[in-house]
Amino acid sequence: MCGIVGVLGKHEVAPILVETLKRLEYRGYDSAGIATLADGRLDRRRAVGKLVNLSDLLVHDPLPGKSGIGHTRWATHGGPTVANAHPHRAGGVAVVHNGIIENYKELRAQLSGQPFESETDSETIARLCEHHIAQGLSPRDAVTRTVNALEGAFAVAFLFDGEPDLMIGARKGSPLAVGHGDGEMYLGSDAIALGPMTDRVTYLEEGDIAFLTRSGVEIRDADGKLANRDVRMIAGQATQIDKGGHKHFMAKEMFEQPTVLSECLAYYAPGDTVAIPGQSPDFTDTDRVTMVACGTAHIACQVAKYWFEQLAGLPCDVDIASEFRYREPPISGRATALFVSQSGETADTLAALRYTRDKAATILSVVNVAESSIARESDLALPIMAGVEVGVASTKAFVCQLGVLANLAILAARQKGRIDAAREAELLAQLRALPGLISQALMGEEQIRRRTAKLAQATSALFLGRGPMYPMALEGALKLKEISYIHAEGYASGELKHGPIALVDKAVPVIVLAPRDALFDKTISNMQEVMARDGRVWLVTDAVGAAQAGDGVWDTLVMPAIDPIFAPILYAIPAQLIAYHTALHKGTDVDQPRNLAKSVTVE
Ligand code: F6R
């Protein structure tokens, strides 16, 4: 949610800033801007919409300078206009900001004499800092005082008139990394942004302020004390982003799923037993698993609930992070709290984690970004090993989250004495079969491409499933909404007749996810109820299921046969491909769908 970058360089920085912002565009693409310092004076360029508009502007109106900051915006306060675009400037101060300043109205009132130009909370930061400088404070002291007055979540980078060798960054609630170069220093929202410039990165801690010059960085903690933060080497692979010959990141990431899932499964269970490297979670005394996440990660938790309950006999709660802590749920002192997040920075999930601190026995997280806030604040962070996910619609991260959660449920089942070694080996063998089955399912792409031409004409669609396929119906609907903008809902198929069946008519495609599991016959009966009301059913099942379901369906997508327990992992593939190809037919922006951003660092 907003990406920020800063460079104290040896060369012209404008092109470097733009290239870096490209790597951050997944965090927001409502507007973009850069500010640089040339001959000691700040200047800036800003443009509404995708980064390409800023690049075009810079071709006609270049910006010289070897120090600069940049921003790609996901609008919170104030629409996507040039005036609201960052960097914000007040006198000799330029600022880029990711996060939300909750007390900006009070601060704005205190600065009422200043000529505010935007509707943003972020401009307040620049104006407050400028106000302190006008009172005679140095940039360092002005930033420290400014940052101390801010409430909310922020990662900020400052640049100052007349200070070509100074850039200041601060972090509270939103991520910020310092990059170490050779006679150059950088700031960035994540290591991915800094990847082409350096592999040496320091992650700021909550409350840190970093004072950068070209020769290094001084970091002060929230109490103003000198802080010694590690410089970490980031493997090149961890920051590599390209489409690998695919048209979209989403396509590349879907087709990476057999590989990344197989690596993930091998990490958690190299043999016939779950054996997690390093510290392993212990569910022996756990009386309840409380899982909290947002969006697709929340759907992964809903699927995993079936596994924890059925395999391990552990009661399981699953919550949407934005609702969780405000409900003030009681947490058992023997509970394992489990947070799932691809980015590891989702503000609501992080806040939910903090709510369970000192309440639950253990805090586990399942994350893709190992250095993320959620990972760092957990007792134990379990990697999903999906590699960088750039497409805003989560695909490979979802499948790997499910892979990790399945392993955790098997581990818990063993620790609770619910399964013996033979059953554990059998379950792991079923998991290990998945990458191959996913490859087969991906081969159905052309079939899905042709069939989605009809789906793309619909204005509304329903996804149905029972048992663990119910959350998969939610996932199918979420993916379709998110990238094709077709209104879609996921329902438990047995629930349809309690209201939603009123939506069914010839115009509403109904996609039924029906692997041959214990509930298959019931799902097919629910499908018949839809067809009896002229519903156009698209059945997703295996060859035997298709034969058993009988005639009358609008279309059938034949999937590889699979043992039912881990079928949700396989059925993620048609859900993704249906959304992807429908979006292609509609010509929407698959990797950067409107109104969305990948890392949601605001509440
Ligand atoms: C949907 C999607 C989002 C994320 C959600 C949580 O395709 O990607 O719903 O799953 O924003 O993000 P993380 O996993 O980073 O916490």
Short mmCIF file of C-alpha atoms in Angstrom, two decimals, residues 194-566:
data_model
loop_
_atom_site.label_atom_id
_atom_site.label_comp_id
_atom_site.label_asym_id
_atom_site.label_seq_id
_atom_site.Cartn_x
_atom_site.Cartn_y
_atom_site.Cartn_z
CA LEU A 194 16.41 -2.29 -3.67
CA GLY A 195 17.39 -5.57 -5.40
CA PRO A 196 19.00 -4.09 -8.55
CA MET A 197 21.02 -1.58 -6.48
CA THR A 198 22.26 -3.64 -3.55
CA ASP A 199 22.07 -6.99 -1.80
CA ARG A 200 22.97 -5.45 1.58
CA VAL A 201 19.90 -4.39 3.50
CA THR A 202 19.05 -3.25 7.03
CA TYR A 203 15.42 -3.57 8.12
CA LEU A 204 14.33 -0.72 10.37
CA GLU A 205 12.55 -1.63 13.59
CA GLU A 206 9.40 0.02 14.90
CA GLY A 207 10.16 3.62 15.94
CA ASP A 208 13.55 3.78 14.20
CA ILE A 209 14.77 6.91 12.46
CA ALA A 210 17.59 6.46 9.93
CA PHE A 211 19.87 9.36 9.01
CA LEU A 212 21.57 8.54 5.73
CA THR A 213 24.54 10.10 3.99
CA ARG A 214 26.42 8.63 1.04
CA SER A 215 28.97 7.13 3.40
CA GLY A 216 26.55 5.29 5.70
CA VAL A 217 23.60 5.39 8.04
CA GLU A 218 23.03 6.28 11.67
CA ILE A 219 19.94 4.66 13.15
CA ARG A 220 18.26 5.91 16.32
CA ASP A 221 15.59 3.86 18.07
CA ALA A 222 12.25 5.12 19.40
CA ASP A 223 14.01 6.46 22.52
CA GLY A 224 16.57 8.35 20.45
CA LYS A 225 19.37 5.93 21.36
CA LEU A 226 21.89 4.80 18.80
CA ALA A 227 20.67 1.45 17.46
CA ASN A 228 22.82 -1.28 16.04
CA ARG A 229 20.80 -3.02 13.32
CA ASP A 230 22.09 -5.95 11.27
CA VAL A 231 23.09 -5.62 7.66
CA ARG A 232 21.70 -8.68 5.90
CA MET A 233 22.69 -10.20 2.60
CA ILE A 234 19.64 -10.70 0.40
CA ALA A 235 19.94 -13.50 -2.15
CA GLY A 236 19.54 -12.17 -5.71
CA GLN A 237 16.82 -14.72 -6.36
CA ALA A 238 14.73 -13.31 -3.51
CA THR A 239 14.43 -9.96 -5.26
CA GLN A 240 14.22 -11.13 -8.86
CA ILE A 241 11.06 -10.06 -10.63
CA ASP A 242 10.29 -10.81 -14.25
CA LYS A 243 7.43 -12.32 -16.18
CA GLY A 244 9.53 -15.25 -17.39
CA GLY A 245 8.08 -15.06 -20.90
CA HIS A 246 4.46 -14.93 -19.71
CA LYS A 247 2.09 -12.15 -20.58
CA HIS A 248 1.34 -11.38 -16.93
CA PHE A 249 2.91 -11.95 -13.54
CA MET A 250 -0.26 -13.78 -12.57
CA ALA A 251 0.22 -16.30 -15.41
CA LYS A 252 3.86 -16.81 -14.52
CA GLU A 253 2.96 -17.31 -10.88
CA MET A 254 0.17 -19.78 -11.67
CA PHE A 255 2.55 -21.85 -13.78
CA GLU A 256 5.22 -21.79 -11.07
CA GLN A 257 2.87 -23.55 -8.68
CA PRO A 258 3.98 -27.16 -9.30
CA THR A 259 7.60 -26.17 -8.64
CA VAL A 260 7.13 -23.92 -5.63
CA LEU A 261 4.62 -26.25 -3.99
CA SER A 262 6.90 -29.23 -4.45
CA GLU A 263 9.82 -27.28 -2.88
CA CYS A 264 7.60 -26.17 -0.03
CA LEU A 265 6.35 -29.70 0.66
CA ALA A 266 9.88 -31.12 0.52
CA TYR A 267 10.99 -28.51 3.08
CA TYR A 268 8.28 -29.47 5.58
CA ALA A 269 8.27 -33.22 5.00
CA PRO A 270 11.32 -34.53 3.16
CA GLY A 271 10.33 -38.12 4.00
CA ASP A 272 7.36 -39.98 5.45
CA THR A 273 6.96 -37.69 8.42
CA VAL A 274 6.55 -33.95 8.92
CA ALA A 275 10.00 -32.70 9.98
CA ILE A 276 10.23 -28.92 10.02
CA PRO A 277 13.83 -27.65 9.94
CA GLY A 278 14.85 -25.75 13.08
CA GLN A 279 12.21 -25.12 15.71
CA SER A 280 8.98 -27.05 15.16
CA PRO A 281 5.54 -26.04 16.45
CA ASP A 282 4.23 -28.10 19.33
CA PHE A 283 0.47 -28.69 19.41
CA THR A 284 0.59 -31.27 22.20
CA ASP A 285 -1.02 -29.00 24.80
CA THR A 286 -2.95 -26.85 22.35
CA ASP A 287 -6.69 -26.85 23.02
CA ARG A 288 -7.72 -24.59 20.11
CA VAL A 289 -6.26 -23.14 16.96
CA THR A 290 -7.22 -19.53 16.27
CA MET A 291 -6.46 -18.54 12.69
CA VAL A 292 -6.61 -14.95 11.49
CA ALA A 293 -5.91 -13.46 8.07
CA CYS A 294 -7.35 -11.32 5.27
CA GLY A 295 -8.62 -12.04 1.77
CA THR A 296 -7.22 -15.09 0.06
CA ALA A 297 -5.03 -15.87 3.08
CA HIS A 298 -8.22 -15.96 5.16
CA ILE A 299 -9.69 -18.43 2.69
CA ALA A 300 -6.59 -20.61 3.13
CA CYS A 301 -7.36 -20.60 6.87
CA GLN A 302 -10.98 -21.59 6.20
CA VAL A 303 -9.78 -24.62 4.23
CA ALA A 304 -7.22 -25.51 6.91
CA LYS A 305 -9.95 -25.48 9.56
CA TYR A 306 -11.30 -28.71 8.02
CA TRP A 307 -7.84 -30.29 8.25
CA PHE A 308 -7.15 -29.25 11.84
CA GLU A 309 -10.58 -30.40 12.96
CA GLN A 310 -10.79 -33.63 10.95
CA LEU A 311 -7.19 -34.81 11.19
CA ALA A 312 -6.08 -33.43 14.55
CA GLY A 313 -9.45 -33.16 16.30
CA LEU A 314 -8.53 -29.60 17.28
CA PRO A 315 -11.30 -27.01 17.52
CA CYS A 316 -10.50 -24.18 15.18
CA ASP A 317 -11.69 -20.56 14.87
CA VAL A 318 -11.09 -18.61 11.70
CA ASP A 319 -11.44 -14.84 11.69
CA ILE A 320 -11.14 -11.96 9.28
CA ALA A 321 -8.33 -9.87 10.74
CA SER A 322 -10.15 -6.54 10.40
CA GLU A 323 -12.99 -7.86 12.60
CA PHE A 324 -11.04 -9.96 15.02
CA ARG A 325 -9.61 -7.68 17.67
CA TYR A 326 -12.54 -5.30 17.78
CA ARG A 327 -14.72 -8.22 18.82
CA GLU A 328 -12.34 -8.74 21.74
CA PRO A 329 -12.62 -12.52 21.55
CA PRO A 330 -11.48 -14.46 24.60
CA ILE A 331 -8.33 -16.45 23.78
CA SER A 332 -7.56 -19.67 25.59
CA GLY A 333 -4.19 -19.66 27.36
CA ARG A 334 -3.56 -23.00 25.63
CA ALA A 335 -4.45 -21.72 22.17
CA THR A 336 -2.14 -21.64 19.21
CA ALA A 337 -2.76 -18.39 17.35
CA LEU A 338 -1.91 -18.73 13.68
CA PHE A 339 -1.58 -15.78 11.29
CA VAL A 340 -1.37 -16.27 7.56
CA SER A 341 -0.08 -13.52 5.29
CA GLN A 342 1.76 -13.52 1.99
CA SER A 343 3.27 -10.07 2.51
CA GLY A 344 3.60 -10.35 6.28
CA GLU A 345 2.76 -6.65 6.42
CA THR A 346 -1.06 -6.62 6.28
CA ALA A 347 -1.96 -4.05 8.92
CA ASP A 348 -5.09 -5.80 10.22
CA THR A 349 -3.38 -9.18 10.49
CA LEU A 350 -0.45 -7.60 12.31
CA ALA A 351 -2.80 -5.83 14.72
CA ALA A 352 -4.67 -9.11 15.32
CA LEU A 353 -1.36 -10.81 16.09
CA ARG A 354 -0.56 -8.10 18.63
CA TYR A 355 -3.98 -8.63 20.22
CA THR A 356 -3.17 -12.30 20.89
CA ARG A 357 0.26 -11.53 22.37
CA ASP A 358 0.27 -12.47 26.07
CA LYS A 359 -3.05 -14.28 25.59
CA ALA A 360 -2.34 -17.32 23.38
CA ALA A 361 0.24 -19.94 24.32
CA THR A 362 2.03 -19.66 20.99
CA ILE A 363 1.96 -17.26 18.06
CA LEU A 364 2.71 -18.89 14.73
CA SER A 365 2.76 -17.23 11.37
CA VAL A 366 2.73 -18.61 7.86
CA VAL A 367 4.36 -15.98 5.64
CA ASN A 368 6.06 -15.52 2.31
CA VAL A 369 8.27 -12.57 3.27
CA ALA A 370 10.66 -13.83 5.93
CA GLU A 371 11.73 -10.37 7.12
CA SER A 372 8.19 -9.04 7.40
CA SER A 373 6.69 -7.53 10.55
CA ILE A 374 4.32 -10.47 11.07
CA ALA A 375 7.21 -12.93 10.78
CA ARG A 376 9.36 -10.95 13.17
CA GLU A 377 6.64 -10.54 15.79
CA SER A 378 5.70 -14.25 15.86
CA ASP A 379 7.11 -16.86 18.19
CA LEU A 380 7.72 -18.94 15.12
CA ALA A 381 7.42 -17.89 11.48
CA LEU A 382 6.94 -20.66 8.95
CA PRO A 383 7.94 -19.79 5.38
CA ILE A 384 5.71 -20.74 2.46
CA MET A 385 8.64 -20.55 0.04
CA ALA A 386 6.55 -19.31 -2.88
CA GLY A 387 9.16 -16.80 -4.07
CA VAL A 388 8.28 -13.19 -4.88
CA GLU A 389 4.59 -12.85 -5.78
CA VAL A 390 3.95 -9.71 -7.84
CA GLY A 391 0.47 -10.27 -9.34
CA VAL A 392 -2.05 -8.53 -7.13
CA ALA A 393 -4.27 -11.61 -7.23
CA SER A 394 -2.62 -14.16 -5.00
CA THR A 395 -2.10 -17.57 -6.65
CA LYS A 396 1.08 -19.43 -5.82
CA ALA A 397 1.18 -17.96 -2.32
CA PHE A 398 -2.31 -19.37 -1.67
CA VAL A 399 -1.35 -22.85 -2.82
CA CYS A 400 1.85 -22.79 -0.75
CA GLN A 401 -0.05 -21.46 2.29
CA LEU A 402 -2.32 -24.49 1.95
CA GLY A 403 0.73 -26.74 1.61
CA VAL A 404 2.19 -25.43 4.88
CA LEU A 405 -1.16 -25.54 6.72
CA ALA A 406 -1.73 -29.15 5.59
CA ASN A 407 1.66 -30.08 7.03
CA LEU A 408 0.84 -28.31 10.29
CA ALA A 409 -2.48 -30.16 10.56
CA ILE A 410 -0.71 -33.50 9.96
CA LEU A 411 1.92 -32.59 12.57
CA ALA A 412 -0.81 -31.64 15.06
CA ALA A 413 -2.67 -34.89 14.32
CA ARG A 414 0.46 -36.90 15.08
CA GLN A 415 1.25 -34.92 18.26
CA LYS A 416 -2.33 -35.39 19.43
CA GLY A 417 -2.06 -39.14 18.83
CA ARG A 418 -4.81 -39.06 16.19
CA ILE A 419 -2.80 -40.63 13.37
CA ASP A 420 -0.15 -43.34 13.28
CA ALA A 421 3.04 -43.36 11.20
CA ALA A 422 1.36 -45.22 8.34
CA ARG A 423 -1.48 -42.69 8.07
CA GLU A 424 1.00 -39.81 8.25
CA ALA A 425 3.04 -41.33 5.41
CA GLU A 426 -0.16 -41.85 3.42
CA LEU A 427 -1.27 -38.22 3.89
CA LEU A 428 2.16 -36.93 2.93
CA ALA A 429 2.15 -39.10 -0.18
CA GLN A 430 -1.19 -37.53 -1.13
CA LEU A 431 0.31 -34.09 -0.67
CA ARG A 432 3.36 -35.03 -2.72
CA ALA A 433 1.10 -36.07 -5.61
CA LEU A 434 -0.30 -32.54 -5.82
CA PRO A 435 2.41 -30.77 -7.87
CA GLY A 436 1.96 -33.38 -10.63
CA LEU A 437 -1.83 -33.06 -10.50
CA ILE A 438 -1.55 -29.26 -10.58
CA SER A 439 0.62 -29.53 -13.72
CA GLN A 440 -2.12 -31.63 -15.31
CA ALA A 441 -4.79 -29.14 -14.27
CA LEU A 442 -2.75 -26.30 -15.75
CA MET A 443 -2.77 -28.16 -19.04
CA GLY A 444 -6.51 -27.56 -19.13
CA GLU A 445 -5.79 -23.87 -19.70
CA GLU A 446 -6.76 -23.81 -23.37
CA GLN A 447 -10.09 -25.49 -22.60
CA ILE A 448 -10.77 -22.87 -19.92
CA ARG A 449 -9.68 -20.03 -22.21
CA ARG A 450 -12.28 -21.02 -24.81
CA ARG A 451 -15.07 -21.54 -22.31
CA THR A 452 -14.56 -18.34 -20.40
CA ALA A 453 -15.50 -16.35 -23.51
CA LYS A 454 -19.12 -16.98 -22.45
CA LEU A 455 -18.45 -16.26 -18.80
CA ALA A 456 -16.94 -12.90 -19.75
CA GLN A 457 -20.38 -11.79 -21.03
CA ALA A 458 -21.99 -12.34 -17.63
CA THR A 459 -22.52 -9.53 -15.16
CA SER A 460 -22.85 -11.86 -12.21
CA ALA A 461 -21.70 -15.40 -11.34
CA LEU A 462 -22.04 -17.86 -8.48
CA PHE A 463 -19.51 -20.39 -7.22
CA LEU A 464 -20.78 -23.34 -5.18
CA GLY A 465 -19.02 -25.96 -3.08
CA ARG A 466 -19.57 -28.07 0.03
CA GLY A 467 -17.21 -28.90 2.89
CA PRO A 468 -13.71 -27.60 2.16
CA MET A 469 -14.87 -26.75 -1.35
CA TYR A 470 -17.06 -24.04 0.18
CA PRO A 471 -14.04 -21.84 0.94
CA MET A 472 -12.78 -22.70 -2.54
CA ALA A 473 -16.07 -21.36 -3.91
CA LEU A 474 -15.30 -18.15 -2.01
CA GLU A 475 -11.82 -18.11 -3.54
CA GLY A 476 -13.19 -18.65 -7.06
CA ALA A 477 -15.60 -15.75 -6.58
CA LEU A 478 -12.93 -13.50 -5.04
CA LYS A 479 -10.51 -14.11 -7.90
CA LEU A 480 -13.20 -13.48 -10.52
CA LYS A 481 -14.38 -10.24 -8.88
CA GLU A 482 -10.90 -9.00 -8.31
CA ILE A 483 -9.50 -9.23 -11.82
CA SER A 484 -12.50 -9.42 -14.18
CA TYR A 485 -14.78 -7.02 -12.21
CA ILE A 486 -17.67 -9.46 -12.69
CA HIS A 487 -19.83 -9.58 -9.59
CA ALA A 488 -19.42 -13.04 -8.10
CA GLU A 489 -20.42 -14.77 -4.87
CA GLY A 490 -19.29 -18.03 -3.34
CA TYR A 491 -21.83 -20.10 -1.41
CA ALA A 492 -21.95 -23.37 0.46
CA SER A 493 -24.13 -25.28 -2.00
CA GLY A 494 -26.47 -26.51 0.75
CA GLU A 495 -27.10 -22.93 1.81
CA LEU A 496 -28.29 -21.79 -1.60
CA LYS A 497 -31.92 -22.68 -1.06
CA HIS A 498 -32.01 -20.50 2.05
CA GLY A 499 -32.04 -17.36 -0.05
CA PRO A 500 -29.40 -16.96 -2.74
CA ILE A 501 -31.17 -19.36 -5.14
CA ALA A 502 -33.44 -16.39 -5.89
CA LEU A 503 -30.51 -15.02 -7.90
CA VAL A 504 -30.48 -17.99 -10.27
CA ASP A 505 -31.68 -17.46 -13.82
CA LYS A 506 -30.39 -18.06 -17.34
CA ALA A 507 -28.06 -15.08 -17.16
CA VAL A 508 -26.11 -16.15 -14.07
CA PRO A 509 -23.42 -18.79 -14.64
CA VAL A 510 -23.12 -21.12 -11.64
CA ILE A 511 -19.73 -22.79 -11.24
CA VAL A 512 -19.96 -25.92 -9.12
CA LEU A 513 -16.72 -27.22 -7.60
CA ALA A 514 -17.35 -30.91 -7.00
CA PRO A 515 -14.45 -33.31 -6.50
CA ARG A 516 -15.66 -36.82 -5.73
CA ASP A 517 -15.65 -36.56 -1.96
CA ALA A 518 -18.06 -37.72 0.74
CA LEU A 519 -20.38 -34.84 -0.12
CA PHE A 520 -20.30 -35.30 -3.90
CA ASP A 521 -23.88 -36.67 -4.20
CA LYS A 522 -25.24 -33.86 -2.07
CA THR A 523 -23.39 -31.26 -4.14
CA ILE A 524 -24.83 -32.77 -7.31
CA SER A 525 -28.35 -32.64 -5.81
CA ASN A 526 -27.81 -28.94 -5.08
CA MET A 527 -26.61 -28.52 -8.66
CA GLN A 528 -29.81 -30.16 -9.91
CA GLU A 529 -31.84 -27.67 -7.87
CA VAL A 530 -30.04 -24.88 -9.72
CA MET A 531 -30.59 -26.52 -13.13
CA ALA A 532 -34.27 -27.01 -12.36
CA ARG A 533 -34.47 -23.22 -12.18
CA ASP A 534 -32.82 -22.65 -15.56
CA GLY A 535 -29.42 -22.02 -13.96
CA ARG A 536 -26.45 -22.41 -16.32
CA VAL A 537 -24.17 -24.79 -14.45
CA TRP A 538 -20.49 -25.14 -15.16
CA LEU A 539 -19.44 -28.31 -13.35
CA VAL A 540 -15.83 -28.77 -12.26
CA THR A 541 -15.16 -32.41 -11.35
CA ASP A 542 -13.19 -35.45 -12.51
CA ALA A 543 -14.15 -37.77 -15.39
CA VAL A 544 -16.07 -40.20 -13.18
CA GLY A 545 -17.81 -37.32 -11.42
CA ALA A 546 -18.81 -35.85 -14.78
CA ALA A 547 -20.33 -39.18 -15.85
CA GLN A 548 -22.15 -39.61 -12.53
CA ALA A 549 -23.53 -36.07 -12.57
CA GLY A 550 -25.58 -36.86 -15.68
CA ASP A 551 -26.67 -34.60 -18.50
CA GLY A 552 -28.03 -31.13 -18.57
CA VAL A 553 -25.07 -29.09 -17.38
CA TRP A 554 -24.10 -26.09 -19.44
CA ASP A 555 -20.45 -27.11 -19.46
CA THR A 556 -18.05 -29.45 -17.66
CA LEU A 557 -14.43 -28.92 -16.80
CA VAL A 558 -12.76 -32.29 -16.26
CA MET A 559 -10.11 -32.31 -13.54
CA PRO A 560 -7.61 -35.01 -12.64
CA ALA A 561 -8.98 -37.47 -10.06
CA ILE A 562 -7.72 -36.79 -6.53
CA ASP A 563 -8.05 -38.16 -3.04
CA PRO A 564 -10.56 -35.75 -1.53
CA ILE A 565 -8.81 -34.48 1.58
CA PHE A 566 -6.38 -32.18 -0.24
#
